[in-house]
Amino acid sequence: MGKIRIISGKYRGKALFAPEGEETRPLLSRLRKSLADILRPRLQGTFVLDLFAGSGAIGFELLSNGAQKAVLIEKSPRSASYIRQNALALGAEAKVIESDCLKVIPSLFKAGEKFDVILVAPPYGLELQRAAMEALAENPLLAVGGTVVVQREAKESFWEPVKPFHLIETRKYGRTVFDFYGSDG
């Protein structure tokens, strides 16, 4: 079992537990802090959707910095179990869905769900960012004024936005890139 520390906000310093090995690729703490710093001005009271939750570290970092609720989708039963345990330990408002996010996106849309921040941070090298963004374009889950954050490795291809999305900005941190998208409607 590995440990990850929350870097900022009300849960600052609290440990998150995650499976060791290749099952998850937790975002470096400095990058989680940078992402939280970028999003913090618009996090208060927001609903967050983390499509490839992994360890749940990004979702918990955003909850620590003002997000009201998070839905974390993780395909791995082992990782999902750790995320549930961490949510309980923190007392965080987090719902964990153990499934393939590409299958869950249409059901969330049919249920009328809307999210202010959607995180797309899948394993590198599988082009899952593209598949997730196409699923989100077909099943609009982003609330008006919301942001989709796509994390990718610098050598992976940029997803050219289609309606209803538009690129807000791209930020590069070494080999990690964050693409920020907004919605036209």
Short mmCIF file of N, CA and C in Angstrom, two decimals:
data_model
loop_
_atom_site.label_atom_id
_atom_site.label_comp_id
_atom_site.label_asym_id
_atom_site.label_seq_id
_atom_site.Cartn_x
_atom_site.Cartn_y
_atom_site.Cartn_z
N MET A 1 0.85 -1.18 0.00
CA MET A 1 0.00 0.00 0.00
C MET A 1 0.89 1.24 0.00
N GLY A 2 0.57 2.18 -0.90
CA GLY A 2 1.32 3.42 -0.97
C GLY A 2 0.57 4.55 -0.30
N LYS A 3 1.29 5.59 0.04
CA LYS A 3 0.68 6.77 0.66
C LYS A 3 0.89 7.98 -0.23
N ILE A 4 -0.15 8.79 -0.30
CA ILE A 4 -0.11 10.06 -1.03
C ILE A 4 -0.64 11.11 -0.06
N ARG A 5 -0.01 12.25 0.02
CA ARG A 5 -0.47 13.31 0.92
C ARG A 5 -1.25 14.36 0.14
N ILE A 6 -2.33 14.83 0.75
CA ILE A 6 -3.05 15.97 0.19
C ILE A 6 -2.21 17.21 0.50
N ILE A 7 -2.03 18.05 -0.51
CA ILE A 7 -1.07 19.14 -0.43
C ILE A 7 -1.66 20.45 0.08
N SER A 8 -2.93 20.71 -0.19
CA SER A 8 -3.49 22.02 0.16
C SER A 8 -4.94 21.90 0.59
N GLY A 9 -5.45 22.97 1.18
CA GLY A 9 -6.86 23.02 1.55
C GLY A 9 -7.15 22.40 2.91
N LYS A 10 -8.44 22.14 3.15
CA LYS A 10 -8.87 21.69 4.48
C LYS A 10 -8.36 20.31 4.87
N TYR A 11 -8.01 19.46 3.90
CA TYR A 11 -7.46 18.13 4.20
C TYR A 11 -5.94 18.10 4.10
N ARG A 12 -5.33 19.25 4.01
CA ARG A 12 -3.88 19.35 3.84
C ARG A 12 -3.15 18.47 4.85
N GLY A 13 -2.20 17.69 4.33
CA GLY A 13 -1.38 16.83 5.18
C GLY A 13 -1.98 15.46 5.43
N LYS A 14 -3.25 15.29 5.13
CA LYS A 14 -3.90 13.98 5.34
C LYS A 14 -3.36 12.98 4.31
N ALA A 15 -3.22 11.73 4.76
CA ALA A 15 -2.70 10.68 3.89
C ALA A 15 -3.84 9.98 3.17
N LEU A 16 -3.60 9.70 1.91
CA LEU A 16 -4.48 8.87 1.11
C LEU A 16 -3.73 7.57 0.86
N PHE A 17 -4.43 6.47 0.91
CA PHE A 17 -3.81 5.19 0.65
C PHE A 17 -4.20 4.71 -0.74
N ALA A 18 -3.24 4.13 -1.44
CA ALA A 18 -3.47 3.67 -2.81
C ALA A 18 -2.67 2.39 -3.03
N PRO A 19 -3.11 1.57 -3.98
CA PRO A 19 -2.34 0.37 -4.28
C PRO A 19 -0.96 0.73 -4.82
N GLU A 20 0.02 -0.06 -4.46
CA GLU A 20 1.36 0.16 -5.01
C GLU A 20 1.46 -0.52 -6.36
N GLY A 21 2.44 -0.12 -7.14
CA GLY A 21 2.68 -0.75 -8.42
C GLY A 21 2.11 0.04 -9.57
N GLU A 22 1.86 -0.63 -10.66
CA GLU A 22 1.44 0.01 -11.91
C GLU A 22 -0.05 0.27 -12.01
N GLU A 23 -0.82 -0.16 -11.00
CA GLU A 23 -2.27 -0.03 -11.09
C GLU A 23 -2.74 1.42 -11.18
N THR A 24 -2.06 2.31 -10.48
CA THR A 24 -2.40 3.73 -10.55
C THR A 24 -1.14 4.53 -10.86
N ARG A 25 -1.34 5.73 -11.34
CA ARG A 25 -0.26 6.66 -11.64
C ARG A 25 -0.61 7.99 -10.99
N PRO A 26 -0.45 8.07 -9.63
CA PRO A 26 -0.83 9.32 -8.97
C PRO A 26 -0.06 10.51 -9.52
N LEU A 27 -0.79 11.59 -9.72
CA LEU A 27 -0.19 12.83 -10.20
C LEU A 27 0.75 13.35 -9.12
N LEU A 28 1.93 13.80 -9.52
CA LEU A 28 2.90 14.33 -8.57
C LEU A 28 2.25 15.43 -7.73
N SER A 29 2.66 15.50 -6.48
CA SER A 29 2.04 16.45 -5.55
C SER A 29 2.15 17.89 -6.04
N ARG A 30 3.27 18.27 -6.63
CA ARG A 30 3.42 19.66 -7.11
C ARG A 30 2.46 19.95 -8.26
N LEU A 31 2.16 18.93 -9.07
CA LEU A 31 1.22 19.12 -10.17
C LEU A 31 -0.22 19.17 -9.65
N ARG A 32 -0.52 18.35 -8.64
CA ARG A 32 -1.86 18.43 -8.04
C ARG A 32 -2.08 19.79 -7.41
N LYS A 33 -1.04 20.32 -6.75
CA LYS A 33 -1.15 21.64 -6.15
C LYS A 33 -1.33 22.71 -7.23
N SER A 34 -0.57 22.61 -8.31
CA SER A 34 -0.72 23.58 -9.42
C SER A 34 -2.13 23.54 -9.98
N LEU A 35 -2.66 22.35 -10.19
CA LEU A 35 -4.02 22.22 -10.72
C LEU A 35 -5.04 22.80 -9.74
N ALA A 36 -4.88 22.49 -8.45
CA ALA A 36 -5.79 23.05 -7.44
C ALA A 36 -5.70 24.58 -7.40
N ASP A 37 -4.48 25.11 -7.52
CA ASP A 37 -4.29 26.57 -7.52
C ASP A 37 -5.01 27.21 -8.71
N ILE A 38 -4.92 26.58 -9.88
CA ILE A 38 -5.58 27.10 -11.08
C ILE A 38 -7.10 27.09 -10.92
N LEU A 39 -7.63 26.00 -10.38
CA LEU A 39 -9.08 25.82 -10.30
C LEU A 39 -9.71 26.44 -9.05
N ARG A 40 -8.93 26.67 -8.00
CA ARG A 40 -9.45 27.12 -6.71
C ARG A 40 -10.42 28.31 -6.79
N PRO A 41 -10.14 29.35 -7.60
CA PRO A 41 -11.07 30.49 -7.63
C PRO A 41 -12.49 30.12 -8.05
N ARG A 42 -12.66 29.00 -8.75
CA ARG A 42 -14.00 28.61 -9.18
C ARG A 42 -14.43 27.25 -8.62
N LEU A 43 -13.79 26.80 -7.54
CA LEU A 43 -14.11 25.49 -6.96
C LEU A 43 -15.21 25.52 -5.91
N GLN A 44 -15.40 26.63 -5.24
CA GLN A 44 -16.32 26.69 -4.10
C GLN A 44 -17.71 26.17 -4.47
N GLY A 45 -18.12 25.10 -3.79
CA GLY A 45 -19.45 24.55 -3.97
C GLY A 45 -19.68 23.78 -5.26
N THR A 46 -18.61 23.46 -5.98
CA THR A 46 -18.77 22.80 -7.28
C THR A 46 -18.92 21.29 -7.16
N PHE A 47 -19.41 20.69 -8.25
CA PHE A 47 -19.51 19.24 -8.39
C PHE A 47 -18.41 18.81 -9.36
N VAL A 48 -17.62 17.81 -8.95
CA VAL A 48 -16.48 17.34 -9.72
C VAL A 48 -16.74 15.91 -10.18
N LEU A 49 -16.36 15.63 -11.42
CA LEU A 49 -16.41 14.28 -11.97
C LEU A 49 -14.99 13.90 -12.36
N ASP A 50 -14.48 12.82 -11.78
CA ASP A 50 -13.15 12.31 -12.11
C ASP A 50 -13.33 10.99 -12.85
N LEU A 51 -13.10 11.01 -14.16
CA LEU A 51 -13.42 9.86 -15.01
C LEU A 51 -12.47 8.68 -14.87
N PHE A 52 -11.22 8.92 -14.61
CA PHE A 52 -10.23 7.86 -14.44
C PHE A 52 -9.57 8.11 -13.09
N ALA A 53 -10.28 7.84 -12.01
CA ALA A 53 -9.89 8.31 -10.69
C ALA A 53 -8.55 7.74 -10.19
N GLY A 54 -8.21 6.52 -10.56
CA GLY A 54 -6.94 5.94 -10.11
C GLY A 54 -6.88 5.88 -8.60
N SER A 55 -6.04 6.70 -7.99
CA SER A 55 -5.92 6.76 -6.53
C SER A 55 -6.97 7.69 -5.92
N GLY A 56 -7.60 8.53 -6.75
CA GLY A 56 -8.56 9.51 -6.25
C GLY A 56 -7.89 10.80 -5.78
N ALA A 57 -6.57 10.87 -5.88
CA ALA A 57 -5.82 12.01 -5.32
C ALA A 57 -6.25 13.36 -5.89
N ILE A 58 -6.50 13.43 -7.20
CA ILE A 58 -6.88 14.72 -7.79
C ILE A 58 -8.26 15.13 -7.28
N GLY A 59 -9.20 14.21 -7.29
CA GLY A 59 -10.55 14.51 -6.79
C GLY A 59 -10.54 14.96 -5.35
N PHE A 60 -9.76 14.26 -4.50
CA PHE A 60 -9.69 14.64 -3.08
C PHE A 60 -8.99 15.99 -2.90
N GLU A 61 -8.00 16.28 -3.73
CA GLU A 61 -7.33 17.59 -3.67
C GLU A 61 -8.33 18.70 -3.98
N LEU A 62 -9.20 18.48 -4.97
CA LEU A 62 -10.20 19.50 -5.32
C LEU A 62 -11.27 19.61 -4.24
N LEU A 63 -11.66 18.50 -3.64
CA LEU A 63 -12.60 18.55 -2.50
C LEU A 63 -11.97 19.32 -1.34
N SER A 64 -10.69 19.12 -1.12
CA SER A 64 -9.98 19.81 -0.06
C SER A 64 -9.94 21.31 -0.28
N ASN A 65 -10.04 21.72 -1.55
CA ASN A 65 -9.93 23.13 -1.90
C ASN A 65 -11.25 23.80 -2.24
N GLY A 66 -12.36 23.22 -1.81
CA GLY A 66 -13.64 23.91 -1.94
C GLY A 66 -14.72 23.22 -2.73
N ALA A 67 -14.39 22.20 -3.50
CA ALA A 67 -15.45 21.49 -4.23
C ALA A 67 -16.41 20.86 -3.22
N GLN A 68 -17.68 20.84 -3.55
CA GLN A 68 -18.69 20.33 -2.63
C GLN A 68 -18.81 18.82 -2.67
N LYS A 69 -18.77 18.27 -3.88
CA LYS A 69 -19.02 16.85 -4.06
C LYS A 69 -18.21 16.34 -5.24
N ALA A 70 -17.79 15.07 -5.16
CA ALA A 70 -17.07 14.47 -6.28
C ALA A 70 -17.63 13.08 -6.58
N VAL A 71 -17.71 12.79 -7.86
CA VAL A 71 -18.02 11.45 -8.32
C VAL A 71 -16.74 10.94 -8.96
N LEU A 72 -16.22 9.85 -8.41
CA LEU A 72 -14.96 9.29 -8.88
C LEU A 72 -15.22 7.94 -9.53
N ILE A 73 -14.86 7.82 -10.78
CA ILE A 73 -15.09 6.58 -11.52
C ILE A 73 -13.75 5.87 -11.68
N GLU A 74 -13.70 4.63 -11.24
CA GLU A 74 -12.46 3.85 -11.32
C GLU A 74 -12.81 2.42 -11.69
N LYS A 75 -12.16 1.94 -12.72
CA LYS A 75 -12.42 0.60 -13.25
C LYS A 75 -11.86 -0.52 -12.36
N SER A 76 -10.72 -0.29 -11.74
CA SER A 76 -10.06 -1.31 -10.92
C SER A 76 -10.78 -1.48 -9.58
N PRO A 77 -11.26 -2.68 -9.27
CA PRO A 77 -11.93 -2.91 -7.98
C PRO A 77 -11.02 -2.58 -6.79
N ARG A 78 -9.75 -2.92 -6.92
CA ARG A 78 -8.81 -2.67 -5.82
C ARG A 78 -8.64 -1.18 -5.58
N SER A 79 -8.43 -0.41 -6.65
CA SER A 79 -8.27 1.04 -6.51
C SER A 79 -9.56 1.69 -6.02
N ALA A 80 -10.70 1.25 -6.54
CA ALA A 80 -11.99 1.80 -6.11
C ALA A 80 -12.20 1.57 -4.62
N SER A 81 -11.78 0.42 -4.13
CA SER A 81 -11.90 0.12 -2.70
C SER A 81 -11.07 1.11 -1.86
N TYR A 82 -9.85 1.40 -2.30
CA TYR A 82 -9.01 2.38 -1.60
C TYR A 82 -9.66 3.77 -1.62
N ILE A 83 -10.23 4.14 -2.76
CA ILE A 83 -10.86 5.46 -2.86
C ILE A 83 -12.02 5.55 -1.85
N ARG A 84 -12.83 4.51 -1.76
CA ARG A 84 -13.94 4.49 -0.80
C ARG A 84 -13.43 4.64 0.64
N GLN A 85 -12.37 3.89 0.96
CA GLN A 85 -11.79 3.97 2.31
C GLN A 85 -11.27 5.37 2.60
N ASN A 86 -10.61 5.98 1.61
CA ASN A 86 -10.08 7.33 1.80
C ASN A 86 -11.20 8.35 1.98
N ALA A 87 -12.28 8.22 1.23
CA ALA A 87 -13.41 9.14 1.36
C ALA A 87 -14.01 9.03 2.76
N LEU A 88 -14.15 7.82 3.24
CA LEU A 88 -14.68 7.61 4.60
C LEU A 88 -13.76 8.23 5.65
N ALA A 89 -12.47 7.97 5.52
CA ALA A 89 -11.49 8.48 6.49
C ALA A 89 -11.48 10.01 6.52
N LEU A 90 -11.65 10.64 5.36
CA LEU A 90 -11.66 12.11 5.28
C LEU A 90 -13.01 12.71 5.64
N GLY A 91 -14.07 11.90 5.53
CA GLY A 91 -15.42 12.45 5.68
C GLY A 91 -15.79 13.29 4.47
N ALA A 92 -15.23 12.94 3.32
CA ALA A 92 -15.44 13.71 2.09
C ALA A 92 -16.72 13.27 1.39
N GLU A 93 -17.37 14.21 0.75
CA GLU A 93 -18.58 13.95 -0.03
C GLU A 93 -18.14 13.40 -1.39
N ALA A 94 -17.92 12.09 -1.44
CA ALA A 94 -17.43 11.45 -2.66
C ALA A 94 -18.19 10.16 -2.92
N LYS A 95 -18.66 10.04 -4.15
CA LYS A 95 -19.33 8.81 -4.59
C LYS A 95 -18.36 8.09 -5.52
N VAL A 96 -18.15 6.81 -5.28
CA VAL A 96 -17.23 6.03 -6.10
C VAL A 96 -18.05 5.07 -6.96
N ILE A 97 -17.80 5.11 -8.25
CA ILE A 97 -18.45 4.19 -9.18
C ILE A 97 -17.35 3.29 -9.75
N GLU A 98 -17.50 2.00 -9.49
CA GLU A 98 -16.52 1.02 -9.97
C GLU A 98 -16.96 0.51 -11.33
N SER A 99 -16.40 1.11 -12.38
CA SER A 99 -16.81 0.75 -13.74
C SER A 99 -15.89 1.44 -14.74
N ASP A 100 -16.08 1.10 -16.00
CA ASP A 100 -15.40 1.76 -17.10
C ASP A 100 -16.11 3.09 -17.35
N CYS A 101 -15.40 4.18 -17.24
CA CYS A 101 -16.04 5.50 -17.36
C CYS A 101 -16.71 5.70 -18.71
N LEU A 102 -16.20 5.08 -19.76
CA LEU A 102 -16.80 5.26 -21.08
C LEU A 102 -18.20 4.64 -21.13
N LYS A 103 -18.46 3.68 -20.25
CA LYS A 103 -19.80 3.09 -20.15
C LYS A 103 -20.70 3.88 -19.21
N VAL A 104 -20.08 4.58 -18.25
CA VAL A 104 -20.84 5.33 -17.24
C VAL A 104 -21.29 6.69 -17.76
N ILE A 105 -20.51 7.32 -18.62
CA ILE A 105 -20.83 8.67 -19.13
C ILE A 105 -22.26 8.75 -19.67
N PRO A 106 -22.70 7.85 -20.56
CA PRO A 106 -24.08 7.95 -21.07
C PRO A 106 -25.14 7.81 -19.98
N SER A 107 -24.88 6.95 -18.98
CA SER A 107 -25.89 6.78 -17.92
C SER A 107 -25.96 8.01 -17.02
N LEU A 108 -24.83 8.68 -16.78
CA LEU A 108 -24.87 9.93 -16.01
C LEU A 108 -25.64 11.00 -16.77
N PHE A 109 -25.45 11.06 -18.08
CA PHE A 109 -26.17 12.02 -18.91
C PHE A 109 -27.68 11.73 -18.88
N LYS A 110 -28.05 10.47 -19.03
CA LYS A 110 -29.47 10.09 -19.00
C LYS A 110 -30.11 10.41 -17.65
N ALA A 111 -29.31 10.38 -16.59
CA ALA A 111 -29.80 10.69 -15.24
C ALA A 111 -29.88 12.20 -15.00
N GLY A 112 -29.44 13.01 -15.99
CA GLY A 112 -29.52 14.46 -15.86
C GLY A 112 -28.40 15.08 -15.03
N GLU A 113 -27.32 14.36 -14.82
CA GLU A 113 -26.21 14.88 -14.02
C GLU A 113 -25.47 15.99 -14.76
N LYS A 114 -24.97 16.95 -14.01
CA LYS A 114 -24.12 18.03 -14.54
C LYS A 114 -22.97 18.26 -13.56
N PHE A 115 -21.80 18.55 -14.11
CA PHE A 115 -20.61 18.75 -13.27
C PHE A 115 -19.91 20.04 -13.68
N ASP A 116 -19.36 20.72 -12.68
CA ASP A 116 -18.66 21.99 -12.90
C ASP A 116 -17.22 21.78 -13.35
N VAL A 117 -16.62 20.70 -12.88
CA VAL A 117 -15.25 20.34 -13.25
C VAL A 117 -15.25 18.86 -13.60
N ILE A 118 -14.72 18.54 -14.77
CA ILE A 118 -14.58 17.15 -15.18
C ILE A 118 -13.11 16.89 -15.43
N LEU A 119 -12.58 15.87 -14.76
CA LEU A 119 -11.17 15.49 -14.89
C LEU A 119 -11.05 14.28 -15.82
N VAL A 120 -10.17 14.39 -16.79
CA VAL A 120 -9.91 13.30 -17.73
C VAL A 120 -8.40 13.05 -17.64
N ALA A 121 -8.01 12.10 -16.79
CA ALA A 121 -6.59 11.81 -16.58
C ALA A 121 -6.35 10.30 -16.64
N PRO A 122 -6.52 9.71 -17.84
CA PRO A 122 -6.37 8.27 -17.97
C PRO A 122 -4.91 7.83 -18.03
N PRO A 123 -4.69 6.51 -18.03
CA PRO A 123 -3.32 6.03 -18.23
C PRO A 123 -2.76 6.58 -19.55
N TYR A 124 -1.49 6.91 -19.54
CA TYR A 124 -0.85 7.46 -20.73
C TYR A 124 -0.72 6.41 -21.83
N GLY A 125 -0.68 6.90 -23.06
CA GLY A 125 -0.35 6.07 -24.21
C GLY A 125 -1.47 5.23 -24.79
N LEU A 126 -2.69 5.38 -24.31
CA LEU A 126 -3.79 4.55 -24.80
C LEU A 126 -4.83 5.34 -25.58
N GLU A 127 -4.60 6.66 -25.73
CA GLU A 127 -5.54 7.54 -26.45
C GLU A 127 -6.93 7.56 -25.80
N LEU A 128 -6.99 7.28 -24.51
CA LEU A 128 -8.27 7.30 -23.80
C LEU A 128 -8.80 8.72 -23.61
N GLN A 129 -7.90 9.72 -23.65
CA GLN A 129 -8.36 11.10 -23.56
C GLN A 129 -9.33 11.39 -24.69
N ARG A 130 -8.95 10.99 -25.89
CA ARG A 130 -9.78 11.22 -27.08
C ARG A 130 -11.14 10.52 -26.94
N ALA A 131 -11.13 9.26 -26.53
CA ALA A 131 -12.38 8.50 -26.37
C ALA A 131 -13.28 9.15 -25.32
N ALA A 132 -12.69 9.60 -24.22
CA ALA A 132 -13.49 10.22 -23.16
C ALA A 132 -14.08 11.55 -23.62
N MET A 133 -13.29 12.36 -24.32
CA MET A 133 -13.79 13.66 -24.78
C MET A 133 -14.88 13.48 -25.84
N GLU A 134 -14.75 12.49 -26.69
CA GLU A 134 -15.80 12.22 -27.67
C GLU A 134 -17.08 11.76 -26.99
N ALA A 135 -16.94 10.94 -25.94
CA ALA A 135 -18.12 10.51 -25.17
C ALA A 135 -18.78 11.70 -24.47
N LEU A 136 -17.97 12.64 -23.97
CA LEU A 136 -18.51 13.83 -23.31
C LEU A 136 -19.17 14.77 -24.31
N ALA A 137 -18.66 14.81 -25.53
CA ALA A 137 -19.28 15.64 -26.58
C ALA A 137 -20.66 15.09 -26.94
N GLU A 138 -20.79 13.77 -26.94
CA GLU A 138 -22.07 13.12 -27.27
C GLU A 138 -23.05 13.12 -26.09
N ASN A 139 -22.52 13.19 -24.88
CA ASN A 139 -23.32 13.14 -23.64
C ASN A 139 -22.91 14.30 -22.76
N PRO A 140 -23.40 15.51 -23.03
CA PRO A 140 -22.92 16.71 -22.33
C PRO A 140 -23.20 16.68 -20.82
N LEU A 141 -22.13 16.49 -20.07
CA LEU A 141 -22.21 16.47 -18.61
C LEU A 141 -21.68 17.75 -17.99
N LEU A 142 -21.05 18.60 -18.79
CA LEU A 142 -20.43 19.81 -18.26
C LEU A 142 -21.48 20.90 -18.05
N ALA A 143 -21.52 21.43 -16.83
CA ALA A 143 -22.44 22.52 -16.50
C ALA A 143 -22.00 23.79 -17.21
N VAL A 144 -22.93 24.71 -17.39
CA VAL A 144 -22.63 26.01 -18.00
C VAL A 144 -21.53 26.68 -17.18
N GLY A 145 -20.50 27.16 -17.86
CA GLY A 145 -19.38 27.82 -17.18
C GLY A 145 -18.37 26.85 -16.61
N GLY A 146 -18.56 25.55 -16.82
CA GLY A 146 -17.67 24.54 -16.26
C GLY A 146 -16.39 24.36 -17.07
N THR A 147 -15.52 23.50 -16.55
CA THR A 147 -14.22 23.24 -17.17
C THR A 147 -13.94 21.75 -17.21
N VAL A 148 -13.45 21.29 -18.36
CA VAL A 148 -12.92 19.93 -18.47
C VAL A 148 -11.40 20.06 -18.48
N VAL A 149 -10.74 19.29 -17.62
CA VAL A 149 -9.28 19.27 -17.56
C VAL A 149 -8.81 17.93 -18.10
N VAL A 150 -8.06 17.96 -19.19
CA VAL A 150 -7.50 16.75 -19.77
C VAL A 150 -6.01 16.71 -19.45
N GLN A 151 -5.60 15.65 -18.78
CA GLN A 151 -4.18 15.46 -18.49
C GLN A 151 -3.63 14.45 -19.49
N ARG A 152 -2.49 14.81 -20.09
CA ARG A 152 -1.85 13.90 -21.03
C ARG A 152 -0.35 14.04 -20.96
N GLU A 153 0.33 13.05 -21.49
CA GLU A 153 1.78 13.12 -21.60
C GLU A 153 2.11 14.02 -22.78
N ALA A 154 3.17 14.79 -22.68
CA ALA A 154 3.51 15.76 -23.72
C ALA A 154 3.61 15.13 -25.11
N LYS A 155 4.06 13.89 -25.20
CA LYS A 155 4.20 13.26 -26.51
C LYS A 155 2.88 12.72 -27.07
N GLU A 156 1.82 12.73 -26.26
CA GLU A 156 0.51 12.29 -26.75
C GLU A 156 -0.16 13.41 -27.53
N SER A 157 -1.01 13.02 -28.43
CA SER A 157 -1.63 14.02 -29.30
C SER A 157 -2.68 14.86 -28.56
N PHE A 158 -2.75 16.11 -28.98
CA PHE A 158 -3.73 17.07 -28.50
C PHE A 158 -5.09 16.71 -29.10
N TRP A 159 -6.14 16.78 -28.29
CA TRP A 159 -7.49 16.51 -28.78
C TRP A 159 -8.06 17.80 -29.34
N GLU A 160 -8.31 17.82 -30.64
CA GLU A 160 -8.88 18.99 -31.30
C GLU A 160 -10.35 19.08 -30.93
N PRO A 161 -10.77 20.15 -30.26
CA PRO A 161 -12.14 20.22 -29.76
C PRO A 161 -13.20 20.19 -30.85
N VAL A 162 -14.30 19.53 -30.54
CA VAL A 162 -15.50 19.52 -31.37
C VAL A 162 -16.63 20.10 -30.53
N LYS A 163 -17.71 20.50 -31.18
CA LYS A 163 -18.86 21.06 -30.46
C LYS A 163 -19.32 20.06 -29.42
N PRO A 164 -19.61 20.48 -28.24
CA PRO A 164 -19.76 21.86 -27.76
C PRO A 164 -18.50 22.44 -27.12
N PHE A 165 -17.34 21.79 -27.25
CA PHE A 165 -16.15 22.21 -26.53
C PHE A 165 -15.30 23.21 -27.30
N HIS A 166 -14.57 24.03 -26.53
CA HIS A 166 -13.54 24.90 -27.08
C HIS A 166 -12.36 24.90 -26.11
N LEU A 167 -11.17 25.06 -26.64
CA LEU A 167 -9.96 25.08 -25.82
C LEU A 167 -9.85 26.42 -25.12
N ILE A 168 -9.64 26.39 -23.82
CA ILE A 168 -9.42 27.61 -23.04
C ILE A 168 -7.92 27.90 -22.99
N GLU A 169 -7.14 26.90 -22.58
CA GLU A 169 -5.69 27.06 -22.51
C GLU A 169 -5.02 25.70 -22.33
N THR A 170 -3.72 25.68 -22.58
CA THR A 170 -2.89 24.50 -22.36
C THR A 170 -1.72 24.92 -21.47
N ARG A 171 -1.43 24.09 -20.47
CA ARG A 171 -0.28 24.36 -19.60
C ARG A 171 0.58 23.11 -19.56
N LYS A 172 1.88 23.31 -19.70
CA LYS A 172 2.82 22.20 -19.73
C LYS A 172 3.72 22.26 -18.50
N TYR A 173 3.88 21.10 -17.85
CA TYR A 173 4.74 20.96 -16.68
C TYR A 173 5.66 19.76 -16.95
N GLY A 174 6.81 20.00 -17.55
CA GLY A 174 7.70 18.89 -17.90
C GLY A 174 7.02 18.00 -18.93
N ARG A 175 6.88 16.72 -18.61
CA ARG A 175 6.25 15.80 -19.56
C ARG A 175 4.74 15.70 -19.39
N THR A 176 4.18 16.44 -18.44
CA THR A 176 2.74 16.44 -18.20
C THR A 176 2.11 17.70 -18.77
N VAL A 177 0.99 17.53 -19.47
CA VAL A 177 0.27 18.65 -20.07
C VAL A 177 -1.17 18.64 -19.57
N PHE A 178 -1.68 19.81 -19.24
CA PHE A 178 -3.09 19.99 -18.91
C PHE A 178 -3.72 20.83 -20.01
N ASP A 179 -4.76 20.29 -20.65
CA ASP A 179 -5.56 21.05 -21.60
C ASP A 179 -6.88 21.38 -20.91
N PHE A 180 -7.26 22.66 -20.92
CA PHE A 180 -8.49 23.10 -20.27
C PHE A 180 -9.52 23.45 -21.36
N TYR A 181 -10.69 22.84 -21.25
CA TYR A 181 -11.75 23.06 -22.24
C TYR A 181 -12.99 23.63 -21.55
N GLY A 182 -13.70 24.50 -22.25
CA GLY A 182 -14.99 25.00 -21.83
C GLY A 182 -16.04 24.49 -22.81
N SER A 183 -17.29 24.78 -22.50
CA SER A 183 -18.39 24.32 -23.35
C SER A 183 -19.15 25.51 -23.91
N ASP A 184 -19.61 25.38 -25.13
CA ASP A 184 -20.39 26.42 -25.77
C ASP A 184 -21.87 26.34 -25.42
N GLY A 185 -22.27 25.36 -24.66
CA GLY A 185 -23.69 25.28 -24.35
C GLY A 185 -24.12 24.09 -23.65
#
